C-alpha atoms as one frame of an Amber mdcrd trajectory, in Angstrom:
protein
   1.660 -43.233  -8.028   0.372 -40.113  -9.626  -2.767 -40.270  -7.425  -0.614
 -40.554  -4.297   1.604 -37.650  -5.228  -1.497 -35.508  -6.068  -2.993 -36.226
  -2.658   0.275 -35.267  -1.009   0.387 -32.069  -2.857  -3.157 -31.265  -1.896
  -2.444 -32.025   1.731   0.576 -29.822   1.709  -1.413 -27.084   0.186  -4.092
 -27.371   2.763  -1.587 -27.233   5.617   0.196 -24.261   4.105  -3.132 -22.242
   4.112  -4.662 -23.538   7.382  -3.595 -20.518   9.347  -5.185 -18.104   6.926
  -8.357 -20.196   6.736  -8.659 -20.191  10.492  -8.615 -16.469  10.826 -11.967
 -14.907  11.088 -13.116 -12.187   8.701 -14.359  -8.864  10.110 -15.354  -5.805
   8.122 -14.082  -2.329   9.277 -17.770  -1.345   9.726 -18.464  -4.272  11.969
 -15.256  -3.579  13.963 -16.151  -0.023  14.602 -19.698  -1.012  15.499 -18.297
  -3.644  17.982 -15.955  -0.959  19.604 -18.758   1.428  20.177 -20.982  -1.283
  21.480 -18.359  -2.718  23.867 -17.431   0.723  25.158 -21.070   1.787  25.716
 -21.641  -1.384  27.585 -18.463  -0.946  29.680 -19.025   2.741  30.534 -22.419
   4.396  31.002 -20.804   7.757  30.427 -20.153   6.867  26.780 -22.820   8.216
  24.311 -23.053   8.805  20.597 -24.504  11.870  18.769 -24.575  13.102  15.204
 -26.652  13.222  12.100 -28.648   9.988  11.401 -26.817   7.894  14.067 -29.926
   6.594  15.830 -33.082   5.696  14.007 -31.347   5.343  10.603 -28.448   3.304
  12.275 -25.929   5.742  10.882 -25.352   7.056   7.398 -22.846   4.210   6.820
 -24.483   1.771   9.326 -21.554   2.049  11.753 -23.893   2.603  14.710 -26.309
  -0.071  13.551 -28.395  -1.511  16.321 -27.007   0.727  19.054 -30.151   3.054
  19.357 -32.436  -0.014  19.823 -30.104  -1.332  22.426 -29.181   1.784  24.380
 -32.107   4.112  23.670 -32.656   7.868  23.012 -30.360   9.197  25.706 -27.276
   7.525  24.650 -27.725   7.432  20.845 -28.864  10.911  19.790 -30.017  12.105
  16.365 -29.022  15.710  15.899 -30.180  18.433  13.480 -27.837  19.245  10.506
 -25.724  21.754  12.519 -22.122  20.521  13.012 -21.230  23.633  14.984 -24.142
  23.053  17.330 -23.856  19.342  18.164 -20.054  19.449  18.274 -20.403  22.175
  20.867 -22.972  20.179  22.931 -20.494  17.188  22.760 -17.485  19.292  24.034
 -19.647  20.682  26.883 -20.812  17.208  27.874 -17.225  16.035  27.809 -16.112
  19.030  30.086 -18.991  17.995  32.431 -17.529  14.361  32.720 -19.431  12.427
  30.007 -17.592  10.658  27.132 -19.262  11.635  23.889 -18.538  10.114  20.542
 -19.375  12.833  18.021 -19.871  11.498  14.523 -19.330  13.707  11.468 -21.106
  12.256   8.480 -17.857  13.090   6.680 -14.949  15.042   8.041 -15.351  17.548
   5.267 -18.372  18.784   7.371 -16.236  19.143  10.423 -15.004  22.394   8.904
 -18.408  23.769  10.116 -17.341  22.817  13.695 -13.539  23.409  13.549 -13.813
  26.153  16.219 -15.279  23.590  18.651 -12.728  20.989  17.773  -9.663  23.241
  17.877 -10.448  26.151  20.247 -12.871  24.343  22.630 -11.854  20.780  22.787
  -8.086  20.758  21.986  -7.022  23.732  24.090  -9.116  23.584  27.279  -6.881
  21.155  29.214  -3.970  23.474  28.700  -5.853  26.714  29.246  -7.367  25.371
  32.405  -3.872  24.516  33.790  -4.783  20.811  33.590  -7.903  21.065  35.719
 -10.488  20.362  32.891 -10.201  17.208  30.687 -12.158  16.912  27.529 -12.552
  13.179  26.881 -14.274  13.414  23.454 -13.943  11.457  20.236 -14.575  13.000
  16.945 -15.053  10.262  14.278 -16.205   9.695  10.778 -15.100   9.036   7.193
 -12.050  11.043   5.942 -10.296  11.326   2.672 -11.262  10.447  -0.842 -14.529
   8.519  -1.369 -15.773   7.921  -4.838 -17.521  10.179  -7.238 -18.582  12.821
  -4.605 -16.675  15.886  -5.879 -13.992  18.107  -4.412 -15.883  19.328  -1.260
 -16.445  15.728  -0.131 -13.039  14.173  -0.906 -10.215  15.629   1.060  -7.936
  14.294   3.753  -7.788  16.122   7.058  -4.868  14.134   8.468  -2.360  17.054
   8.180  -5.065  19.558   9.254  -5.815  18.031  12.656  -2.455  16.519  13.375
  -1.026  20.058  13.140  -2.934  21.130  16.401  -1.474  20.562  19.949  -4.015
  19.157  22.354  -5.492  16.726  19.873  -4.590  13.127  19.341  -5.189  11.902
  15.746  -5.533   8.347  14.632  -6.115   6.972  11.083  -7.083   3.261  11.054
  -6.565   1.155   8.022  -8.014  -2.409   8.649 -10.391  -4.021  11.072  -7.787
  -4.550  13.765  -6.815  -0.902  13.641 -10.459   0.275  13.635 -11.523  -1.583
  16.668  -8.394  -1.154  18.722  -7.908   2.449  18.028 -11.529   3.575  18.426
 -11.693   1.828  21.914  -8.464   3.587  22.819  -9.776   6.872  21.738 -13.072
   6.414  23.785 -11.085   5.503  26.887  -8.536   8.368  26.446  -8.822  11.425
  28.813  -8.138  13.896  25.987  -9.794  14.825  22.564  -9.150  12.252  19.928
  -9.828  12.581  16.131 -10.536   9.219  14.493 -10.071   9.543  10.657 -11.716
   6.547   9.056 -12.116   5.851   5.314 -15.500   4.876   3.943 -13.942   2.989
   0.929 -12.973   0.237   3.404 -16.010   0.142   5.672 -17.333  -2.925   3.735
 -13.969  -4.599   3.360 -13.275  -7.692   5.464  -9.924  -8.381   7.012  -8.686
 -11.423   8.888  -8.585 -10.910  12.589  -7.431 -13.083  15.554  -9.361 -14.067
  18.601  -7.384 -11.440  20.505  -8.980  -8.718  18.342 -12.429  -9.977  18.916
 -11.879  -9.845  22.689 -13.778  -7.017  24.538 -10.643  -5.732  26.141  -8.612
  -5.521  22.941  -7.188  -1.943  22.754  -4.394  -0.642  20.699  -1.932   2.014
  22.042  -2.300   5.491  20.395   1.028   6.610  19.101   2.400   3.183  18.031
   2.920   2.178  14.274   2.659  -1.351  12.986   5.028  -3.014  10.611   2.731
  -4.637   8.028   5.495  -6.246   6.111   9.174  -6.659   6.936  11.751  -5.766
   4.284  15.395  -4.716   3.801  15.704  -2.575   0.723  13.213   0.413   1.220
  10.839   1.670   3.926   7.263   2.595   2.926   5.357   4.632   5.366   1.606
   5.110   4.881  -1.692   5.610   6.784  -5.264   4.796   6.301  -6.215   3.507
   2.810  -2.786   4.392   1.499  -1.484   1.395   3.498  -3.250  -0.794   0.932
  -1.572   1.140  -1.937   1.794   0.676  -0.268   1.204  -3.102   0.276   0.042
  -3.663  -3.401   3.220  -1.854  -4.596   5.347  -3.964  -2.166   3.829  -7.180
  -3.540   4.718  -6.063  -7.082   8.147  -5.049  -6.234   8.798  -8.349  -4.286
   8.426 -10.052  -7.669  11.458  -8.120  -8.877  13.554  -8.978  -5.855  13.008
  -5.666  -4.015  11.777  -6.191  -0.374   9.813  -3.243   1.027   9.255  -2.688
   4.751   5.719  -1.298   4.880   4.860   0.694   8.056   1.172   1.489   8.938
   1.402   4.726  10.981  -1.959   4.103  12.680  -1.437   7.314  14.688  -0.586
  10.694  13.198  -0.434  12.615  16.464   1.554  11.344  18.400   3.559   9.902
  15.476   5.763   6.932  16.123   9.086   8.376  14.870  11.134   5.733  16.415
   9.667   2.859  14.242  10.292   4.921  11.099  13.902   5.760  12.277  14.798
   2.112  13.109  13.401   0.931   9.726  15.217   3.619   7.701  18.414   2.913
   9.481  18.104  -0.635   8.276  16.834  -0.045   4.686  18.586   3.288   3.957
  15.766   4.374   1.754  12.350   5.890   2.457   9.184   6.566   0.463   6.080
   8.082   2.198   2.586   7.382   0.721  -0.636   9.332   1.450  -3.863  10.440
  -0.287  -3.631  13.941   1.062  -2.088  16.879  -0.735   1.663  17.359  -0.920
   2.242  20.785   0.613   2.528  20.626   4.560   1.395  17.025   4.423   2.135
  14.068   6.719   4.869  12.983   4.418   6.433  16.411   4.655   6.510  16.099
   8.357   8.161  12.623   8.230  10.773  14.156   5.850  11.512  16.938   8.304
  11.831  14.558  11.336  14.263  12.394   9.256  16.339  15.499   8.404  16.482
  16.529  12.035  17.593  13.171  13.299  20.777  11.147  12.934  18.750   8.839
  10.699  19.412  11.327   7.853  23.019  10.139   7.814  21.787   6.521   7.123
  20.064   7.546   3.880  21.493   6.536   0.629  19.046   8.610  -1.419  16.647
  11.373  -0.870  13.245  10.714   0.816  10.486  10.512  -1.820   6.848  11.522
  -1.305   3.892   9.879  -3.071   0.813  11.959  -2.468  -2.564  13.064  -3.953
  -2.182  15.541  -6.809  -2.128  19.266  -5.762  -5.634  19.979  -7.118  -9.221
  19.872  -5.679 -10.588  16.346  -6.291 -12.007  15.952  -9.801 -15.498  14.531
 -10.207 -14.841  12.469 -13.328 -13.951   8.843 -12.400 -10.845   8.757 -14.657
  -9.553  12.072 -13.367 -10.376  11.084  -9.752  -8.135   8.039 -10.163  -5.368
  10.087 -11.664  -5.575  12.451  -8.610  -4.972   9.646  -6.088  -1.730   7.739
  -5.591  -1.757   4.273  -7.244   0.527   1.345  -6.696   2.245   2.192  -9.982
   3.281   5.563  -8.483   4.797   3.956  -5.426   6.706   1.400  -7.607   8.062
   4.297  -9.740   9.147   6.209  -6.486  10.924   3.078  -5.184  12.759   2.533
  -8.446  13.880   6.248  -8.450  15.315   6.160  -4.835  16.845   2.806  -5.442
  18.128   3.629  -8.959  16.527   0.671 -10.498  14.197   0.211 -13.391
């Protein structure tokens, strides 16, 4: 009798997890690599350039195998001169090619910001719509680990401030593949802000994601977890922070609706508005600095929309601390938002303990 009940219990358990077991695991690195490979195969105008992207297979191995497959003309190692190779890439885009310009880290994109903003982002407008600049600027963004202040900042607010650019910030493997493919196919400049801390992280993906024609729309957020008590809005690695906090809060009976922005410009305000009108509470989560941040922009949009009248408490921002990133590991952790910070923020807006 006991044996039979044990077998039934095991069967129930196996059935309850069969869907998860069936999903394939794909790392963010492999998702980005697949997106590049598929788009280069699909369109011979697509090429990659940047530091160590070819013979070394990329500083983070995102372009692994592509130089051997496509050769020197389509996977190009550049000198260490961001201003120079970003300018070459912008000119190639104006001439009708579709360059993918890799910055080893977006911190180094500051060397090329004139090319990104003044040459790429503004040309379509300044040419009265006659010159498209179909270029992708991609690479790791935000905090890494133990690399100091000048290698650890988030440029989400910087680039999403600029008209003429589209800015996406993928979190998981589905985001990475679908958004990078969309960026490469887009007729305008797209900044793809990745996070190196999740490059080696595997996420379950469906057969649809693995399909060569899988593309995500730029400008559309994703509800990662439905809820009814409070809305958590995050992007990139902060989505993980929000999800961990939501799991903890669920144990206390608080159901959080977690929104993965995916796209910072254009931003999917409608998804945020609908969620807040349901939950009546909002907490934003980001690793960037608080002043003029993405969370600040979301707060302003709520204030300027009728959704403001649906709020039962002020919007709360959870951000990185307003200091350059410390080098010491303990201080680095203290400078970044943690799940406990999100839990505290939710308790404050809900008036719970």
